[in-house]
Coordinates of C-alpha atoms and ligand atoms in Angstrom, one line a residue:
M628 CA 88.6 92.0 61.5
A629 CA 88.6 89.4 64.2
T630 CA 87.4 90.2 67.7
V631 CA 90.3 91.5 69.8
R632 CA 91.1 89.2 72.6
S633 CA 91.8 90.6 76.1
G634 CA 91.5 89.2 79.7
V635 CA 92.9 88.6 83.1
V636 CA 95.4 85.9 83.9
G637 CA 95.7 84.5 87.4
H638 CA 95.4 81.3 89.5
P639 CA 92.7 81.0 90.6
V640 CA 90.9 83.5 88.5
A641 CA 87.3 82.3 88.0
H642 CA 86.1 84.6 90.7
S643 CA 87.4 87.8 89.0
L644 CA 84.8 90.6 88.3
S645 CA 87.0 92.1 85.6
P646 CA 85.3 90.3 82.7
I647 CA 81.9 91.7 83.8
M648 CA 83.0 95.4 83.8
H649 CA 85.3 95.2 80.8
N650 CA 82.8 93.4 78.6
A651 CA 80.1 95.8 79.6
A652 CA 82.4 98.7 78.6
Y653 CA 83.2 97.1 75.2
K654 CA 79.5 96.6 74.5
H655 CA 78.6 100.1 75.5
L656 CA 81.3 101.6 73.2
G657 CA 80.6 99.2 70.4
L658 CA 84.2 97.8 70.5
D659 CA 84.7 94.4 68.9
W660 CA 86.7 93.2 71.9
N661 CA 86.2 90.3 74.3
Y662 CA 87.5 89.9 77.8
E663 CA 88.0 86.5 79.5
A664 CA 89.3 85.1 82.7
I665 CA 92.3 82.8 81.9
D666 CA 93.6 80.5 84.5
L667 CA 97.4 79.9 84.2
E668 CA 99.2 77.7 86.7
P669 CA 102.4 79.2 87.9
A670 CA 104.5 76.6 86.1
N671 CA 103.0 77.6 82.8
A672 CA 102.4 81.3 83.3
R673 CA 105.4 82.7 81.5
E674 CA 104.8 80.6 78.4
G675 CA 101.1 81.1 78.6
I676 CA 101.3 84.9 78.6
S677 CA 103.7 84.8 75.8
D678 CA 101.4 82.5 73.7
I679 CA 98.4 84.7 74.3
F680 CA 100.3 87.8 73.0
N681 CA 101.8 85.9 70.1
Q682 CA 98.3 84.8 69.0
G683 CA 97.1 88.4 69.1
C684 CA 95.9 90.2 72.2
G685 CA 94.8 93.8 73.0
G686 CA 95.9 93.6 76.6
L687 CA 95.9 91.5 79.7
N688 CA 95.3 92.2 83.3
V689 CA 97.4 90.2 85.7
T690 CA 96.3 89.0 89.1
M691 CA 97.8 86.9 91.9
P692 CA 100.2 85.1 91.8
H693 CA 101.6 86.4 88.5
K694 CA 102.1 90.1 89.2
Y695 CA 105.9 89.7 89.8
L696 CA 106.3 87.5 86.7
A697 CA 104.5 90.2 84.7
F698 CA 107.0 92.7 86.0
K699 CA 110.0 90.5 85.1
I700 CA 108.8 90.0 81.5
S701 CA 107.9 93.6 80.7
I702 CA 109.2 97.1 80.5
A703 CA 107.6 98.4 83.7
H704 CA 106.4 101.9 84.0
G705 CA 105.8 104.2 87.0
A706 CA 104.3 102.4 90.0
A707 CA 104.8 99.0 88.4
N708 CA 108.5 99.7 88.3
R709 CA 108.6 101.0 91.9
L710 CA 106.6 98.1 93.3
E711 CA 108.0 95.4 91.0
S712 CA 104.4 94.4 90.3
V713 CA 102.4 94.6 87.1
N714 CA 98.6 94.3 86.8
T715 CA 98.2 95.5 83.2
L716 CA 100.2 94.3 80.2
I717 CA 100.1 95.5 76.6
A718 CA 102.4 94.7 73.6
D719 CA 103.9 97.4 71.4
D720 CA 104.3 97.1 67.6
K721 CA 107.6 95.2 68.0
G722 CA 106.1 92.7 70.3
S723 CA 107.7 94.1 73.5
L724 CA 105.5 93.9 76.6
H725 CA 104.9 97.0 78.7
G726 CA 103.7 96.7 82.3
Y727 CA 101.6 99.0 84.5
S728 CA 100.1 99.0 87.9
T729 CA 96.8 100.7 88.2
D730 CA 95.5 99.6 91.7
G731 CA 97.0 102.5 93.7
D732 CA 96.1 105.2 91.2
G733 CA 92.6 103.6 91.0
I734 CA 92.0 104.5 94.7
V735 CA 93.4 108.0 94.3
N736 CA 91.3 108.6 91.2
F737 CA 88.3 107.3 93.0
L738 CA 88.9 109.7 96.0
S739 CA 89.2 112.6 93.6
S740 CA 85.9 111.6 91.9
Q741 CA 84.4 112.0 95.3
N742 CA 86.0 115.5 95.7
I743 CA 88.5 114.1 98.2
D744 CA 91.9 115.6 97.7
S745 CA 94.6 113.2 99.0
D746 CA 97.3 116.0 99.0
G747 CA 98.3 116.6 102.7
M748 CA 95.7 114.1 104.0
R749 CA 96.6 112.0 107.0
I750 CA 95.8 108.4 106.2
L751 CA 96.0 105.1 108.1
V752 CA 96.3 102.1 105.9
I753 CA 95.6 98.8 107.6
G754 CA 97.3 95.7 106.1
A755 CA 100.5 95.5 104.2
G756 CA 99.9 93.1 101.4
G757 CA 99.7 93.7 97.6
A758 CA 96.8 96.1 97.7
A759 CA 98.2 98.1 100.6
R760 CA 101.6 98.4 98.8
A761 CA 100.0 99.9 95.7
I762 CA 97.7 102.2 97.8
C763 CA 100.6 103.5 99.9
D764 CA 102.7 104.2 96.9
S765 CA 100.1 106.1 95.0
L766 CA 99.0 108.1 98.0
V767 CA 102.6 109.1 98.8
Q768 CA 103.0 110.2 95.2
V769 CA 100.2 112.6 95.6
N770 CA 101.7 114.0 98.8
A771 CA 99.5 112.3 101.4
N772 CA 100.9 111.5 104.9
V773 CA 100.5 107.8 105.3
L774 CA 100.7 105.5 108.3
V775 CA 100.8 101.8 107.5
T776 CA 100.1 99.1 110.1
A777 CA 100.2 95.3 109.8
R778 CA 100.4 92.2 112.0
K779 CA 103.9 91.4 110.5
L780 CA 106.3 94.3 110.9
D781 CA 108.5 93.1 108.0
Q782 CA 105.6 93.5 105.5
S783 CA 105.3 97.2 106.5
L784 CA 109.0 97.6 106.3
N785 CA 109.0 96.2 102.8
I786 CA 106.5 98.7 101.7
V787 CA 108.4 101.6 103.1
E788 CA 111.6 100.4 101.5
A789 CA 109.9 100.0 98.0
V790 CA 108.0 103.3 98.1
M791 CA 110.6 105.6 99.8
A792 CA 113.5 104.2 97.8
H793 CA 112.2 106.2 94.8
Q794 CA 111.3 109.4 96.5
T795 CA 114.6 111.2 95.8
I796 CA 114.9 110.1 92.2
G797 CA 113.6 112.4 89.5
K798 CA 113.4 116.2 89.4
S799 CA 111.0 117.1 92.1
R800 CA 111.0 115.5 95.5
I801 CA 107.8 113.9 96.6
Q802 CA 106.3 115.7 99.7
G803 CA 104.3 112.7 100.9
T804 CA 105.4 110.7 103.9
L805 CA 105.1 107.0 104.9
D806 CA 105.6 105.8 108.4
I807 CA 104.9 102.5 110.2
V808 CA 102.6 102.1 113.2
D809 CA 103.0 99.0 115.3
W810 CA 99.9 96.7 115.0
S811 CA 99.5 96.6 118.8
V812 CA 99.0 100.4 119.0
R813 CA 97.1 101.0 115.7
N814 CA 93.9 102.1 117.5
N815 CA 95.8 105.0 119.2
Y816 CA 96.5 106.6 115.8
I817 CA 93.0 106.5 114.4
Q818 CA 92.0 109.9 115.9
E819 CA 94.9 111.7 114.2
C820 CA 93.9 110.5 110.7
D821 CA 91.4 112.0 108.2
L822 CA 91.0 108.7 106.3
V823 CA 91.2 105.1 107.4
I824 CA 91.6 102.5 104.7
N825 CA 91.1 98.7 105.4
A826 CA 93.4 96.8 103.0
T827 CA 93.0 93.5 104.9
P828 CA 90.4 90.8 104.1
V829 CA 88.9 91.3 107.6
G830 CA 85.1 91.6 107.1
M831 CA 85.1 89.8 103.8
T832 CA 82.3 87.3 103.0
K833 CA 83.7 83.8 102.8
E834 CA 81.7 80.8 101.6
K835 CA 78.4 82.8 101.8
K836 CA 79.2 83.6 105.5
R837 CA 79.4 87.2 106.7
D838 CA 82.5 88.1 108.8
T839 CA 81.4 90.5 111.5
S840 CA 84.8 91.4 112.8
T841 CA 86.5 94.7 112.2
P842 CA 90.3 95.4 111.8
I843 CA 90.2 98.4 114.2
D844 CA 88.4 99.5 117.3
T845 CA 85.6 101.6 115.6
S846 CA 84.8 103.4 118.9
K847 CA 87.9 105.5 118.2
L848 CA 86.3 106.9 115.1
A849 CA 84.7 110.4 114.9
S850 CA 82.0 111.7 112.6
N851 CA 84.4 114.0 110.7
Q852 CA 86.5 111.0 109.4
I853 CA 86.3 109.0 106.2
V854 CA 86.5 105.2 106.2
L855 CA 87.2 103.3 103.0
D856 CA 87.1 99.5 102.9
T857 CA 88.8 97.9 99.9
I858 CA 86.4 95.0 100.3
Y859 CA 83.4 94.9 98.0
H860 CA 81.9 91.6 99.0
P861 CA 79.9 92.2 101.1
I862 CA 79.0 95.6 99.7
E863 CA 78.9 96.9 103.3
T864 CA 81.4 95.4 105.7
E865 CA 80.9 95.5 109.5
L866 CA 83.6 98.2 109.6
L867 CA 81.6 100.4 107.2
T868 CA 78.3 99.7 109.1
Q869 CA 79.8 100.8 112.4
A870 CA 81.6 103.8 110.9
S871 CA 78.5 105.1 109.2
E872 CA 76.6 104.7 112.5
I873 CA 79.1 107.0 114.0
G874 CA 78.5 109.5 111.2
C875 CA 81.7 108.9 109.1
K876 CA 81.7 109.2 105.4
T877 CA 82.2 105.6 104.1
F878 CA 83.2 103.9 100.9
N879 CA 83.4 100.3 99.9
G880 CA 85.9 98.8 97.4
I881 CA 83.8 99.1 94.3
G882 CA 85.1 102.6 93.6
M883 CA 88.7 101.4 93.7
L884 CA 87.9 98.3 91.6
I885 CA 86.1 100.4 88.9
H886 CA 88.8 103.1 88.7
Q887 CA 91.8 100.6 88.5
G888 CA 89.8 98.8 85.8
A889 CA 89.1 102.0 84.0
L890 CA 92.9 102.9 84.0
A891 CA 93.6 99.4 82.6
F892 CA 90.9 99.8 80.0
N893 CA 92.4 103.2 78.9
I894 CA 95.9 101.6 78.5
M895 CA 94.6 98.6 76.5
T896 CA 92.1 100.2 74.2
G897 CA 93.2 103.8 74.1
E898 CA 89.6 104.8 74.8
K899 CA 88.2 106.6 77.8
A900 CA 86.5 104.0 80.0
P901 CA 82.7 104.4 80.6
L902 CA 82.9 104.4 84.4
E903 CA 79.1 104.5 85.0
I904 CA 78.5 101.5 82.8
M905 CA 81.3 99.5 84.5
E906 CA 80.0 100.4 87.9
K907 CA 76.4 99.5 87.0
A908 CA 77.5 96.1 85.7
I909 CA 79.5 95.4 88.9
R910 CA 76.8 96.6 91.2
E911 CA 74.1 94.4 89.5
H912 CA 76.4 91.4 89.7
L913 CA 77.2 91.9 93.4
R914 CA 73.6 92.5 94.3
E915 CA 72.7 89.1 92.9
D916 CA 75.7 87.6 94.7
E917 CA 74.7 89.1 98.0
S918 CA 71.5 87.1 98.2
G919 CA 71.9 84.0 100.2
I920 CA 74.6 85.3 102.6
S921 CA 74.1 84.4 106.2
Ligands
NAP604 P1 97.3 90.1 100.6 O1 98.5 90.5 99.7 O2 97.1 88.7 100.9 O3 97.5 91.0 101.9 C1 96.6 90.9 103.0 C2 97.0 91.8 104.1 O4 96.0 91.7 105.1 C3 98.3 91.3 104.8 O5 99.0 92.3 105.3 C4 97.8 90.3 105.8 O6 98.7 90.1 106.9 C5 96.6 91.1 106.3 N1 95.6 90.2 107.0 C6 95.0 89.1 106.5 N2 94.2 88.6 107.4 C7 94.3 89.4 108.5 C8 93.6 89.4 109.8 N3 92.7 88.5 110.1 N4 94.0 90.4 110.6 C9 94.8 91.4 110.3 N5 95.5 91.4 109.1 C10 95.2 90.5 108.2 O7 95.9 90.6 99.9 P2 95.7 91.9 99.0 O8 95.7 91.5 97.6 O9 96.5 93.0 99.6 O10 94.2 92.2 99.4 C11 93.8 92.8 100.6 C12 92.3 93.2 100.6 O11 92.2 94.2 99.6 C13 91.3 92.1 100.2 O12 90.2 92.2 101.0 C14 90.9 92.4 98.8 O13 89.6 92.0 98.5 C15 91.1 93.9 98.7 N6 91.4 94.4 97.4 C16 90.5 95.2 96.8 C17 90.7 95.7 95.5 C18 89.7 96.6 94.9 O14 89.9 96.9 93.7 N7 88.7 97.0 95.6 C19 91.9 95.3 94.8 C20 92.8 94.5 95.5 C21 92.5 94.0 96.7 P3 99.1 88.6 107.3 O15 100.2 88.2 106.4 O16 99.6 88.8 108.7 O17 98.0 87.7 107.1

């Protein structure tokens, strides 16, 4: 039997950490699978994805800018359907593609792994791009009370529209809520939240340079609050440094990354993902990468 091909498609995609964690997991479980980063330009993406599956493929992750295309060419399930965005594709026996979105459930699963129950939690999500969209959706599904804030009001409105449009469909009505906070007054809402999530790139290392800005006024935080930064490069952003000095419980984006990857791994291989192995591989890689940052 030939090695099963899998990977992530995007443009650009060379920076992706997914090959590191998936290949470590395959090796640990003794699966004859290989995971590669595949760069597909937007003009060739539809044909490229189709070719990859026609040649035989166990599954693909999909990253920017192809998540909407992946939604269009697949039967989308759950969050992928609500958000019109797919980050995991598999083919069934007849060759039809099925699409899933694991980013938002990745963060919810990570929080549960830390014994944090999102049900009824008051959460401020900063930013309203692709990651925030998936995070807000999954948190509302598990009955959290979410406030979203972004520089552009229409981005926040789009999220509320996508997420809340589906809340009355199905047998049981979701109890979670999603409201918008204007960017100019976001700091006034920090104190009424249990958890603050940064879903903007503010604080991210760029070209080996540390960004020491924070997306909120951290002096408004109190020690009983939790702060999660979706960023994992650097491993500790300025937001997390300041929050932990105040005494907050803090988490970087590695947990979300691993857990969304683990869900994709389960979907592709049908096997339970070895979370510790995936996390170890990512941490080792990031530690090496952190050296040389100024
Ligand atoms: P995106 O779609 O480009 O959205 C970025 C959001 O941040 C937008 O709302 C954007 O608003 C806002 N933003 C950008 N620069 C800002 C600034 N200087 N001040 C305030 N707001 C700003 O990106 P994304 O895919 O959602 O990713 C967002 C973050 O999540 C990134 O840091 C990424 O590393 C992280 N992420 C982590 C994981 C994980 O597994 N841990 C997964 C996905 C993403 P404007 O349009 O106004 O710029």
